[in-house]
Short mmCIF file of C-alpha atoms and ligand atoms in Angstrom, two decimals:
data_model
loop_
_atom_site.label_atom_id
_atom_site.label_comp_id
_atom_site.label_asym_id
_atom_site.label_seq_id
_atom_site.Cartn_x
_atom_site.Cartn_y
_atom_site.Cartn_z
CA UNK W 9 18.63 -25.61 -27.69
CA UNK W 10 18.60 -24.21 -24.18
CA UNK W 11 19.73 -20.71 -22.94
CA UNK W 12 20.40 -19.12 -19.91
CA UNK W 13 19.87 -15.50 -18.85
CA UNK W 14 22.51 -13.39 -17.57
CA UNK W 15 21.58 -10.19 -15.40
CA UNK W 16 23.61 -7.67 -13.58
CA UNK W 17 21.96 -4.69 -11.89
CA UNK W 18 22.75 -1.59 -11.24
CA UNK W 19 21.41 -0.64 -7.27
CA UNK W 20 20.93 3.27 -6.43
CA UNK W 21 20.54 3.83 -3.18
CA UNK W 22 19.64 7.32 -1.53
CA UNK W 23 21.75 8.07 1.60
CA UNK W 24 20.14 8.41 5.23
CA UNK W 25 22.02 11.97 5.63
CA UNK W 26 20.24 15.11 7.05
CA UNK W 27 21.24 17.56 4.05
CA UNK W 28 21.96 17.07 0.66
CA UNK W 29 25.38 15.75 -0.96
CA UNK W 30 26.64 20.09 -1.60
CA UNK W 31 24.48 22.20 0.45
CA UNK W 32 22.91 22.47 3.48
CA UNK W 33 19.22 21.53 2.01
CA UNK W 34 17.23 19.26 4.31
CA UNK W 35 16.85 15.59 2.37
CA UNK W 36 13.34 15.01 4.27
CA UNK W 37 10.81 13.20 2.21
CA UNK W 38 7.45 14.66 1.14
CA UNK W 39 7.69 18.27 1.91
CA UNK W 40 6.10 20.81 -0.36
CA UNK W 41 7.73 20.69 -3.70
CA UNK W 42 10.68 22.83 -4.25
CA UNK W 43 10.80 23.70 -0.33
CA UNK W 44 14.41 22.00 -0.06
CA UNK W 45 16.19 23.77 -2.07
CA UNK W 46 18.66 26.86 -2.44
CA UNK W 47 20.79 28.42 -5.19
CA UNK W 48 23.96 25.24 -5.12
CA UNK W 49 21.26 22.24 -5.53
CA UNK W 50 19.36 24.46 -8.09
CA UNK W 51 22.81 25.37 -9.93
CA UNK W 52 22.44 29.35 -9.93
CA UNK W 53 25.49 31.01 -11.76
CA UNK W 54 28.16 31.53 -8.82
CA UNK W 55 27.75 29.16 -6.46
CA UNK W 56 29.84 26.55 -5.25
CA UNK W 57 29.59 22.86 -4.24
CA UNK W 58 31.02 21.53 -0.43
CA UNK W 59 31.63 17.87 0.06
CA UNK W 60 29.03 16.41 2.64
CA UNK W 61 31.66 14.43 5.23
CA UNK W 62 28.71 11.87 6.17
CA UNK W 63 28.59 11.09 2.25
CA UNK W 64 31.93 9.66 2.34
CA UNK W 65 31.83 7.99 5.72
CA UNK W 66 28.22 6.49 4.70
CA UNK W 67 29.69 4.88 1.30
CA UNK W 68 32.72 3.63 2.95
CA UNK W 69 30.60 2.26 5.31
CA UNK W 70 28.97 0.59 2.63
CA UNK W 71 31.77 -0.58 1.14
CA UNK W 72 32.87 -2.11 4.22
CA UNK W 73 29.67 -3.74 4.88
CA UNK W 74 30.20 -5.59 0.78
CA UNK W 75 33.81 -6.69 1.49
CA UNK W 76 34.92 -3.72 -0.77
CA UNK W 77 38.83 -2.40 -1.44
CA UNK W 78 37.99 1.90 -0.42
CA UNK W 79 40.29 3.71 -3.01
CA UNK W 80 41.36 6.23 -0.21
CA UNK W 81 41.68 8.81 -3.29
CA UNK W 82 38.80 9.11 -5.24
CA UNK W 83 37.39 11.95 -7.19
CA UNK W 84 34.38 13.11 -8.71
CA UNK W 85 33.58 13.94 -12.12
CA UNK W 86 30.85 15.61 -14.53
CA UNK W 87 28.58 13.86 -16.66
CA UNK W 88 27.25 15.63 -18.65
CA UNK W 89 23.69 15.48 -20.32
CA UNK W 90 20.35 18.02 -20.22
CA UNK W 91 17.36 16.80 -19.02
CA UNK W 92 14.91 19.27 -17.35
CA UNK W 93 15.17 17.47 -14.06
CA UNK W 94 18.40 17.87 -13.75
CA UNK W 95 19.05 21.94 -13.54
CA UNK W 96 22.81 22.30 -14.24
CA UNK W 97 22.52 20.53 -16.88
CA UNK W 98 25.54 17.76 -15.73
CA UNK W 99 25.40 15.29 -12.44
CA UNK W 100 28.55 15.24 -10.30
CA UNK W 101 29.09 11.48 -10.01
CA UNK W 102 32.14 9.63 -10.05
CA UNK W 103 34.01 8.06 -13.44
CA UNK W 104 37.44 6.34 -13.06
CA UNK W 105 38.11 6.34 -9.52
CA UNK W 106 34.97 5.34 -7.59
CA UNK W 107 34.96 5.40 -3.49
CA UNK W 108 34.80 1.50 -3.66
CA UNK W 109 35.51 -1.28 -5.85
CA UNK W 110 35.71 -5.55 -5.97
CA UNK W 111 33.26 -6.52 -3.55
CA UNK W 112 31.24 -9.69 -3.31
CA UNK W 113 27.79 -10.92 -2.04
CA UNK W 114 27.00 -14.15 -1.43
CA UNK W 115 23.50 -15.06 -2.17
CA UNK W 116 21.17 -18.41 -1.42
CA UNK W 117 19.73 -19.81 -4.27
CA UNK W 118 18.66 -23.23 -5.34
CA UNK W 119 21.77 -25.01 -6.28
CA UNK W 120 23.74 -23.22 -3.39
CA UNK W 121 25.34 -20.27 -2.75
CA UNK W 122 25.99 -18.05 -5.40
CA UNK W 123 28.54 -14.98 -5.86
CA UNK W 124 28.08 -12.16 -7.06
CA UNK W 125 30.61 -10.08 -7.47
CA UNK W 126 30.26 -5.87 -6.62
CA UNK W 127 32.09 -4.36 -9.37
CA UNK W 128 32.26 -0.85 -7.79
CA UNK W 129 30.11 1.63 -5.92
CA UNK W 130 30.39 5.33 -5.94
CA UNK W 131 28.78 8.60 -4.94
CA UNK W 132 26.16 10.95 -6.96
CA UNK W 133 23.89 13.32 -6.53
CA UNK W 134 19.80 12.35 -7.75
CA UNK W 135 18.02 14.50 -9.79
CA UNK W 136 15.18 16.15 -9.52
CA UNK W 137 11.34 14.88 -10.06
CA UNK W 138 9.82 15.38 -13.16
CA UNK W 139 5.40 15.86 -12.29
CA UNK W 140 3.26 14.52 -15.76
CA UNK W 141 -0.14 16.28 -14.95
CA UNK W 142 -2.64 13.94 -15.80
CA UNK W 143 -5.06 15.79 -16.94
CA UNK W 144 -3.54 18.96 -18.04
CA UNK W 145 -1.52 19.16 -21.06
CA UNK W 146 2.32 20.34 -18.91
CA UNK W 147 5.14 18.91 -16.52
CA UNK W 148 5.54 20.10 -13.20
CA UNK W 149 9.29 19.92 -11.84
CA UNK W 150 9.94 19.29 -8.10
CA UNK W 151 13.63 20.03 -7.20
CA UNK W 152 13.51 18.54 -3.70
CA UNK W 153 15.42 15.71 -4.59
CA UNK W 154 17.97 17.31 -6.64
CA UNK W 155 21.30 16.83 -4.77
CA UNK W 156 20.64 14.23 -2.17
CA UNK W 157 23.33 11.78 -1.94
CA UNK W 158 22.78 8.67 -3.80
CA UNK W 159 25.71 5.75 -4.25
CA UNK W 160 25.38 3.12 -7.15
CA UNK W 161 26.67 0.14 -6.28
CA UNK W 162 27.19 -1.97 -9.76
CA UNK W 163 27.13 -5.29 -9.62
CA UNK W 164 29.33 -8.08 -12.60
CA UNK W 165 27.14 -9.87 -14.41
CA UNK W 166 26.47 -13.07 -11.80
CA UNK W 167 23.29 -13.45 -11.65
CA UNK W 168 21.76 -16.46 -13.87
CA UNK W 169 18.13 -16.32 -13.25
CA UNK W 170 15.74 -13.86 -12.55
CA UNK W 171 14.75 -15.57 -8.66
CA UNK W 172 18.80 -15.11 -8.36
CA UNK W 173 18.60 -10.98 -9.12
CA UNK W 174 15.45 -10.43 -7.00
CA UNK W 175 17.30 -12.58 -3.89
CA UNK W 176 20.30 -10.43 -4.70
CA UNK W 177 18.25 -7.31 -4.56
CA UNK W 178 16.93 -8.38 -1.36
CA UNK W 179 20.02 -9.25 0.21
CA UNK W 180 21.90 -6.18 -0.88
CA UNK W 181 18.55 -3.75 0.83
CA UNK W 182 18.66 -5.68 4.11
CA UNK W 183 22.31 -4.86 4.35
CA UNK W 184 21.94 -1.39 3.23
CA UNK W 185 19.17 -1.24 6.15
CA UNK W 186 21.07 -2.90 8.65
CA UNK W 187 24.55 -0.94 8.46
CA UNK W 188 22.25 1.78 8.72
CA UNK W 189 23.43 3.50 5.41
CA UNK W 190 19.47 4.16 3.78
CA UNK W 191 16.54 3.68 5.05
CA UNK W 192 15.56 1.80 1.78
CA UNK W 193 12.16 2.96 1.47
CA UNK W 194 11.31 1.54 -1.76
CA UNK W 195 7.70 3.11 -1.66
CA UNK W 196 9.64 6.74 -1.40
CA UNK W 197 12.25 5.49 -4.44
CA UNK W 198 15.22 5.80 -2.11
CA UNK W 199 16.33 2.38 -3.59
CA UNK W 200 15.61 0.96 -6.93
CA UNK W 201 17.41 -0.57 -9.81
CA UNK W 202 18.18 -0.63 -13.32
CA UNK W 203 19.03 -4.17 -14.77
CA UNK W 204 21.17 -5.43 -17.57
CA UNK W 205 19.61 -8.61 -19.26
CA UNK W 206 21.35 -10.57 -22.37
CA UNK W 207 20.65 -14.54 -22.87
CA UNK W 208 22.80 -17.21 -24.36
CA UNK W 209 23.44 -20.73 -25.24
CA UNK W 210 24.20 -22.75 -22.43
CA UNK W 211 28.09 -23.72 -22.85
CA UNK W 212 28.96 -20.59 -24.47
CA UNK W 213 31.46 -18.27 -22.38
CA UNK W 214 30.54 -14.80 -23.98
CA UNK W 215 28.40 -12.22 -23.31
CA UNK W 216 25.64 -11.33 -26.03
CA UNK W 217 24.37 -7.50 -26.43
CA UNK W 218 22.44 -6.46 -23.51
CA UNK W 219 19.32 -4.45 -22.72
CA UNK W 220 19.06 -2.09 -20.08
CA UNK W 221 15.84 -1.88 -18.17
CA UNK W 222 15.50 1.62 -16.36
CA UNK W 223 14.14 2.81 -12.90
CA UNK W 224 12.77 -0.14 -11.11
CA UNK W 225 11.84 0.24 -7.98
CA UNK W 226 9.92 -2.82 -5.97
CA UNK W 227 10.97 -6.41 -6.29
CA UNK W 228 7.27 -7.27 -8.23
CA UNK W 229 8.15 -4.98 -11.23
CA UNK W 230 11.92 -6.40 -11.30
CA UNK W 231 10.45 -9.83 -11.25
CA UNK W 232 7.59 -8.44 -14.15
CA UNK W 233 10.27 -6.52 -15.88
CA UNK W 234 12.97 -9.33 -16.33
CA UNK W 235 10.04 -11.51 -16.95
CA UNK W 236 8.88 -10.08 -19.97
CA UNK W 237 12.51 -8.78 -21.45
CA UNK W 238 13.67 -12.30 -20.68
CA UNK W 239 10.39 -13.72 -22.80
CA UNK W 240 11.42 -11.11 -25.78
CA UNK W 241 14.91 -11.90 -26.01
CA UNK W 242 14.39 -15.71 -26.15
CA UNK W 243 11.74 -15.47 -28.95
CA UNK W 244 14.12 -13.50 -30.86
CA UNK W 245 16.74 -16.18 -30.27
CA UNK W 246 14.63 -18.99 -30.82
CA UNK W 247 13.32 -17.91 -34.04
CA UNK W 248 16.84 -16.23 -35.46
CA UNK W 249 15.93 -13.09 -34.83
CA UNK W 250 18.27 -12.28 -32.31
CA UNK W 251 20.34 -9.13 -34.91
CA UNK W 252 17.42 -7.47 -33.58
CA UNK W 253 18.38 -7.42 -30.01
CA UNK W 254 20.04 -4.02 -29.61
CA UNK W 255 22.24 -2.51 -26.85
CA UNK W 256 19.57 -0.06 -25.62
CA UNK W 257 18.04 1.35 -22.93
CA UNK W 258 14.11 -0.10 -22.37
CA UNK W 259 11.74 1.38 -19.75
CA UNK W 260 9.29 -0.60 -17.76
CA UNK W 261 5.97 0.28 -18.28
CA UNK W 262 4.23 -1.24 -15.69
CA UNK W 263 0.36 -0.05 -16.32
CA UNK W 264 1.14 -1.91 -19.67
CA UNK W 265 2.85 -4.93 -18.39
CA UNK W 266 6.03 -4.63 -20.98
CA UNK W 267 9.72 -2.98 -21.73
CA UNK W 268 9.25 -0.03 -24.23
CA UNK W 269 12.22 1.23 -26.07
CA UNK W 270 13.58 4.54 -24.49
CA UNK W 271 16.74 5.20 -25.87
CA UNK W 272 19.50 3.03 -27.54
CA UNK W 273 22.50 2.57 -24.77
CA UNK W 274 24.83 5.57 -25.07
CA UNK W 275 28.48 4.63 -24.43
CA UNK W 276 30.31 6.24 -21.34
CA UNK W 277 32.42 8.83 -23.44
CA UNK W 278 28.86 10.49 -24.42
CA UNK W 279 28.17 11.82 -21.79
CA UNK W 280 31.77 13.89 -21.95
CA UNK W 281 32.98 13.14 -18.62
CA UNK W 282 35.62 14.85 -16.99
CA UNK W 283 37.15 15.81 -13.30
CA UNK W 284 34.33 17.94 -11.33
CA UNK W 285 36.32 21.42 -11.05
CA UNK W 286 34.92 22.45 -8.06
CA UNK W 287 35.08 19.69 -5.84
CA UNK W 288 38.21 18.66 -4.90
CA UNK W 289 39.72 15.39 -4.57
CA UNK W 290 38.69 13.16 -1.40
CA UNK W 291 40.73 11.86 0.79
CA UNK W 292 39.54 8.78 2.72
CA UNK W 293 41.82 8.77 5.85
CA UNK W 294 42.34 5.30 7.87
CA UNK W 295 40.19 6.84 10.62
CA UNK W 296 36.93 7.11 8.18
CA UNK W 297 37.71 3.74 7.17
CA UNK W 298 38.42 2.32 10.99
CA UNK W 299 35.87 4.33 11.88
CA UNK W 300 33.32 2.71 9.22
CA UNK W 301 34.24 -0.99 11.03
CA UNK W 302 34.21 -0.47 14.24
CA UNK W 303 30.65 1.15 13.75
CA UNK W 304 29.41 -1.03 11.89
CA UNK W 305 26.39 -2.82 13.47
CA UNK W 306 25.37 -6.87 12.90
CA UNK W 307 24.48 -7.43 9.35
CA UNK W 308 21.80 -9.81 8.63
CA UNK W 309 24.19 -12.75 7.78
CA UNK W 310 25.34 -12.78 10.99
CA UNK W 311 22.17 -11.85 12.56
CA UNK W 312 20.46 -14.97 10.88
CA UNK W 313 23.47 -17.62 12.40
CA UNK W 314 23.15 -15.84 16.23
CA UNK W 315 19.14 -16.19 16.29
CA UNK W 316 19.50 -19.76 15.40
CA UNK W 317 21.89 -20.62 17.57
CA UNK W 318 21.08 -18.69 20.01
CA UNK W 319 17.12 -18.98 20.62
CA UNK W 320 17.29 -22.24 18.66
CA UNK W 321 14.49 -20.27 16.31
CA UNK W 322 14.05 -22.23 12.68
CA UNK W 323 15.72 -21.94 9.54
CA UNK W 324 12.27 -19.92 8.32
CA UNK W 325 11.19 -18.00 10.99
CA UNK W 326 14.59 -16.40 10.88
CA UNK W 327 14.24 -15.38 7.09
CA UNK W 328 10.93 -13.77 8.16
CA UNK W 329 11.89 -11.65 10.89
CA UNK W 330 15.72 -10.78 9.30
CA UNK W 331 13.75 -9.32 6.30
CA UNK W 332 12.31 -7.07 8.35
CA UNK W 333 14.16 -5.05 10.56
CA UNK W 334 11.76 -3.49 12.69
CA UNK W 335 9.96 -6.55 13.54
CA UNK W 336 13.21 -8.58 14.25
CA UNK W 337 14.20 -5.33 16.49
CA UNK W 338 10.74 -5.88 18.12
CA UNK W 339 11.33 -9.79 18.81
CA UNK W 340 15.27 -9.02 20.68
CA UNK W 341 13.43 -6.26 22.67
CA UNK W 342 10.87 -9.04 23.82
CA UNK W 343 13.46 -10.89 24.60
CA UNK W 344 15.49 -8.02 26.54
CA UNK W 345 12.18 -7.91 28.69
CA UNK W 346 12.70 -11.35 29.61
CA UNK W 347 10.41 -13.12 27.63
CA UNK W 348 10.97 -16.84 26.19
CA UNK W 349 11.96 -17.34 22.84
CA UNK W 350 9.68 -19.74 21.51
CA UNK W 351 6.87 -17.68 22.92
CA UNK W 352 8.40 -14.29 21.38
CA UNK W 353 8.78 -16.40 18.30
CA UNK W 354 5.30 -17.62 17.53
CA UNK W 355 3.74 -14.87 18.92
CA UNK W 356 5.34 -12.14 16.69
CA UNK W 357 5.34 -14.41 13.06
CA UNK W 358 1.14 -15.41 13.96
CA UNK W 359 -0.96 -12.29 15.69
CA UNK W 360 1.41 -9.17 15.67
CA UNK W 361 2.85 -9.95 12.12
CA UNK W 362 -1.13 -10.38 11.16
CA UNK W 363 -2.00 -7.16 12.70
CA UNK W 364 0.96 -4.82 11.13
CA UNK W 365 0.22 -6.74 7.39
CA UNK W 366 -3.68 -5.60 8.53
CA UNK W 367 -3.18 -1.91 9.52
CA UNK W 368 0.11 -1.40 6.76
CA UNK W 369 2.56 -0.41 9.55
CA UNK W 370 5.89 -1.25 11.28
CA UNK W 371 6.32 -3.13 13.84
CA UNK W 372 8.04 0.35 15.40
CA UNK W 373 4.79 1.62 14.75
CA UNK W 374 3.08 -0.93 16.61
CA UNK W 375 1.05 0.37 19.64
CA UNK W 376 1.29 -2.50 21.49
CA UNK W 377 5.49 -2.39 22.54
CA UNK W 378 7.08 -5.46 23.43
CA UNK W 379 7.16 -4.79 27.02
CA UNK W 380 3.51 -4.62 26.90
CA UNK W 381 3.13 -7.57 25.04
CA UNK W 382 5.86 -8.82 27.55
CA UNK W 383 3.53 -8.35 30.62
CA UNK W 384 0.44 -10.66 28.33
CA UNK W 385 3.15 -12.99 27.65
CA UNK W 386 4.22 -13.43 31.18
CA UNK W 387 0.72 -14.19 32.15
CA UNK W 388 0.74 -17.32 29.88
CA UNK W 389 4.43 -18.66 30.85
CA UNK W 390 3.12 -17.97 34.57
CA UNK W 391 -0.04 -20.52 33.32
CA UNK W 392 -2.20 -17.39 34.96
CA UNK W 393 -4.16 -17.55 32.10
CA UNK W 394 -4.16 -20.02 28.81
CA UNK W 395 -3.44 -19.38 25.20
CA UNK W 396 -7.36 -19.13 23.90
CA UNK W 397 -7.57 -16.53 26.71
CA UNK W 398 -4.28 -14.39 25.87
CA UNK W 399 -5.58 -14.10 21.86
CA UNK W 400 -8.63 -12.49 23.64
CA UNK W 401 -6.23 -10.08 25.72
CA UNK W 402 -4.26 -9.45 22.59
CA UNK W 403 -7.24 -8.61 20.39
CA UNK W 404 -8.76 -6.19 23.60
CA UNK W 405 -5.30 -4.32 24.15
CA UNK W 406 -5.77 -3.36 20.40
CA UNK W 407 -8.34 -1.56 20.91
CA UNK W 408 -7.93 0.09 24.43
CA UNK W 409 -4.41 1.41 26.37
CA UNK W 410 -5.64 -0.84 29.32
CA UNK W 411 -3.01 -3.31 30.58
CA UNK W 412 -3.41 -7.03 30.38
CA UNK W 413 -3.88 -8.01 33.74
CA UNK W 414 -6.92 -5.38 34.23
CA UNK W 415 -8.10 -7.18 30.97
CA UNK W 416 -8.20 -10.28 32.17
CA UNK W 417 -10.23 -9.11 35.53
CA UNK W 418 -12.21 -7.62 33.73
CA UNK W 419 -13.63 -10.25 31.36
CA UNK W 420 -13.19 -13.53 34.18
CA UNK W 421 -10.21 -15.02 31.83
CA UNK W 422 -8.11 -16.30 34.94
CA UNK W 423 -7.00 -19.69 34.16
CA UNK W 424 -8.08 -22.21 35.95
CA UNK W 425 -5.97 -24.63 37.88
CA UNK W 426 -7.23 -25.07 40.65
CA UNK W 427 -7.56 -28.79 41.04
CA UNK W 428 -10.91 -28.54 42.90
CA UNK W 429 -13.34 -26.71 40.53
CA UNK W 430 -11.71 -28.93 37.68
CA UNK W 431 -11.78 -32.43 38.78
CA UNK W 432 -15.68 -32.57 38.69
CA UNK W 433 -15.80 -31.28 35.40
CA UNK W 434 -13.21 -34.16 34.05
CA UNK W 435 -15.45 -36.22 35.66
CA UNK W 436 -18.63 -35.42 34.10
CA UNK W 437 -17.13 -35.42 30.68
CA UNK W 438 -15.77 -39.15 31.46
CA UNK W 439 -19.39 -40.05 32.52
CA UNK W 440 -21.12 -38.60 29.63
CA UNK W 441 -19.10 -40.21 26.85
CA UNK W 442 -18.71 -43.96 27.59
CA UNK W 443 -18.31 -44.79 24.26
CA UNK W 444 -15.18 -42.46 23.46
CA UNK W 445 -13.97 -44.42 27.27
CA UNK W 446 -14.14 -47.30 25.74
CA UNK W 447 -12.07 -46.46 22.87
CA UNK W 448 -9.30 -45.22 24.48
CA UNK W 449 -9.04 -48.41 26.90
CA UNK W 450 -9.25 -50.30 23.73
CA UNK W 451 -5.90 -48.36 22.36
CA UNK W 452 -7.09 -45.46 20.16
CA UNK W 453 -5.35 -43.10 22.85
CA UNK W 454 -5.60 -40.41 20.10
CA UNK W 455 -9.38 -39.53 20.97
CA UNK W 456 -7.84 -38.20 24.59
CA UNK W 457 -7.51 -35.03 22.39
CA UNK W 458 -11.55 -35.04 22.06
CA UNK W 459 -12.35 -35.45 26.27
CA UNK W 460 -9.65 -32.71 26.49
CA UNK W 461 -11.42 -30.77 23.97
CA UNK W 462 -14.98 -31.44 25.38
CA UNK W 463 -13.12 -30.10 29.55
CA UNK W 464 -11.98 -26.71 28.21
CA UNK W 465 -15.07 -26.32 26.64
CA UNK W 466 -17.15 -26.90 29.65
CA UNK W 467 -14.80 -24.52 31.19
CA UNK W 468 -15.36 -22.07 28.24
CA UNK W 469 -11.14 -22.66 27.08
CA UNK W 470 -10.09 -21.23 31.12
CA UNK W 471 -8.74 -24.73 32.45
CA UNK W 472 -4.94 -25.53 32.51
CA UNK W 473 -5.04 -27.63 29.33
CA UNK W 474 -1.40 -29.08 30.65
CA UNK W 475 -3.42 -29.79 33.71
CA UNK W 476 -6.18 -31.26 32.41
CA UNK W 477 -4.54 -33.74 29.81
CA UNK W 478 -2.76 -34.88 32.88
CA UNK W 479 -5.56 -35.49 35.06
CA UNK W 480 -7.62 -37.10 32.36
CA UNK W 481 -4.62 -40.00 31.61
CA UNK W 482 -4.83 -40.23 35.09
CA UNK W 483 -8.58 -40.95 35.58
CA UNK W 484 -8.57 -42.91 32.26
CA UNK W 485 -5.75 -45.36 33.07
CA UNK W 486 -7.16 -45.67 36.30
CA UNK W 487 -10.62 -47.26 35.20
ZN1 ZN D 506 20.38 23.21 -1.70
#
């Protein structure tokens, strides 16, 4: 009997607003604990909540950006539950009338494209950060975090594998990057993911009981996560076990590799929602929602068709510089300078991409900016100096601020091709391997590659090698 697995997930994403979602607390990352906050985010008796504008705008945007219907009145609500990182005691999130709702992604996998259908997304406000000491026996509570904006974007249960939910996941960050609505640092948690996982028999149309798996926040430990619940579940159903698969809510332990039981799933009407008091209903005029389109920058989709077309740049290349925005902003400002695609191209994917993956940066954080790599590049389009000699450049302008063509004076990497100084040396090479000579005239023209090999050598890699291969089928067809 075979079964398939059935995930849905449930993406929060953390806003890329200056203040929180009802104050006027900064949202910055990694400031001393409990430095952003004030009596609203902390929940002091007497205070009052105020709508952040860029909130709404930002998940409409979002909205926009997943093909969703924007209910243009929407409301928030109170759910209600204690935990101690969450100091009112209730979240103000949204219940029956979300900002958005029936979206749709479209996804590559194996057999195709894919749907998956967005089932709704709507505003929150995160909670604060709970500190286990590790050697002390208490919990330290950082409230920085309480109150910045957050949407959920919920997906219907489409996805039928687990390479399909981490694609999805994928998919949905790059457009969260690109329309510019979070920064999606997943290292800072300001996107991660809860995912629903039930299995059945393949042929059957209903959905079995589900588990939850909590708090997820890098693609690895979705992949590890689903893994492992995916493993349990089809045990359980392979050996009739499967009454003991139980709506509940697992965590992902990821120091021990495996889903521990948290909670078992509470049901909405737990958590006692009802309509926030103190905020009052929103009102999404046509002018947000205009406003959210004509705003809205190139999403990846459409980024990935235009490159192709465009610079005539491979199916794969594309999929590695789309997935990350900084470097694919670095290749069109190479390009802005002027420089040619392929070059760009090959150049950015082989010694820059090496270099960022080496030093764990961005290619924004890149010292070497694309007009400087622009003026290198140039050198080799202009054949002023040859490929062997621009890695050399490349790997010097890492380590000083001096500019490529002082570089290349100073080390003697001026390419040769000058016809004069490199005749003699084809020449000499012809003379000093008859036996390779005779080869080629006998029609293995494939060991051309070796005399070519053997000139820039001679001319320690600084000779034209378009120059030379053409001179050498010259002299060779000649004898
Ligand atoms: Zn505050």
């Amino acid at each position: 009997m075979s079964y398939e697995t059935i995930i849905g997930l449930e993406v929060h994403s953390e806003l890329k607003t200056k203040t929180k979602i009802f104050c006027n607390c900064s949202t910055k990352f990694g400031e001393e604990p409990n430095a952003n906050t004030c009596p609203i985010c902390l929940g002091l008796p007497g205070t009052l909540p105020v709508m952040n504008e860029e909130v709404v705008n930002l998940a409409v945007k979002a909205g926009k950006a997943v093909g969703c219907r924007i209910n243009q009145l929407n409301k928030m609500d109170r759910k209600n539950y204690f935990y101690p990182d969450l100091p009112k005691a209730y979240q103000i999130s949204q219940f029956d009338l979300p900002i958005c709702e029936e979206g749709l992604i479209k996804i590559e996998t194996e057999d195709g494209i894919r749907d998956v259908r967005i089932n709704r997304i709507h505003m929150e406000e995160d909670a604060g950060k709970l500190v286990h000491m590790e050697y002390e026996p208490y919990t330290l509570i950082d409230y920085n975090r309480v109150g910045v904006p957050l949407i959920e974007i919920v997906t219907e249960p489409d996805m039928r594998s687990i390479e399909e939910a981490i694609t999805f996941f994928k998919t949905l960050k790059d457009i969260l990057e690109y329309a510019g609505i979070s920064d999606c640092k997943m290292e800072q948690g300001s996107i991660r993911c809860d995912a629903n996982i039930s299995m059945r028999k393949v042929g059957d149309d209903k959905l079995n009981t589900r588990v939850e798996l909590k708090n997820i926040n890098s693609f690895k430990e979705l992949q590890k996560a689903l893994e492992k619940e995916q493993k349990r579940q089809l045990e359980l159903y392979t050996y009739g076990e499967e009454h003991k698969i139980v709506q509940e809510t697992r965590r992902w332990d990821s120091g021990k590799g495996k889903t521990i039981p948290m909670r078992s799933k509470e049901e909405a009407h737990d958590y006692r929602y009802f309509p926030e008091p103190d905020v009052i209903p929103i009102i999404v005029s046509d002018e947000i929602i205009a406003n959210a389109e004509a705003t809205m920058p190139e999403l990846p989709e459409i980024k990935k068709a235009r490159l192709m077309s465009e610079y005539g740049i491979s199916k794969k290349e594309v999929e590695v510089l789309v997935a990350d925005k900084p470097l694919v902003d670095y290749f069109e400002e190479l390009i802005a300078c002027g420089c040619e695609s392929k070059l760009a191209c090959n150049w950015i994917l082989g010694d820059v991409l090496r270099v960022l993956k080496e030093e764990k940066i961005t290619a924004n954080e890149f010292a070497i900016t694309p007009a400087k790599l622009f003026k290198l590049l140039a050198l080799v389009s202009e054949s002023k100096i040859s490929t062997t000699a621009a890695k050399t450049v490349f790997e010097e302008m890492l380590k000083s601020w001096k500019e490529p063509e002082e570089i290349v004076k100073e080390k003697g990497l001026s390419q040769i091709s000058s016809l004069d100084t490199i005749d003699p040396i084809i020449e000499e090479v012809i003379k000093n391997n008859p036996s390779v000579v005779e080869q080629y005239k006998e029609g293995k023209t494939q060991v051309q590659g070796f005399l070519v090999g053997q000139i820039m050598k001679a001319t320690k890699g600084k000779a034209n090698p378009k120059m030379v291969a053409e001179l050498l089928v010259e002299k060779l067809n000649s004898i």
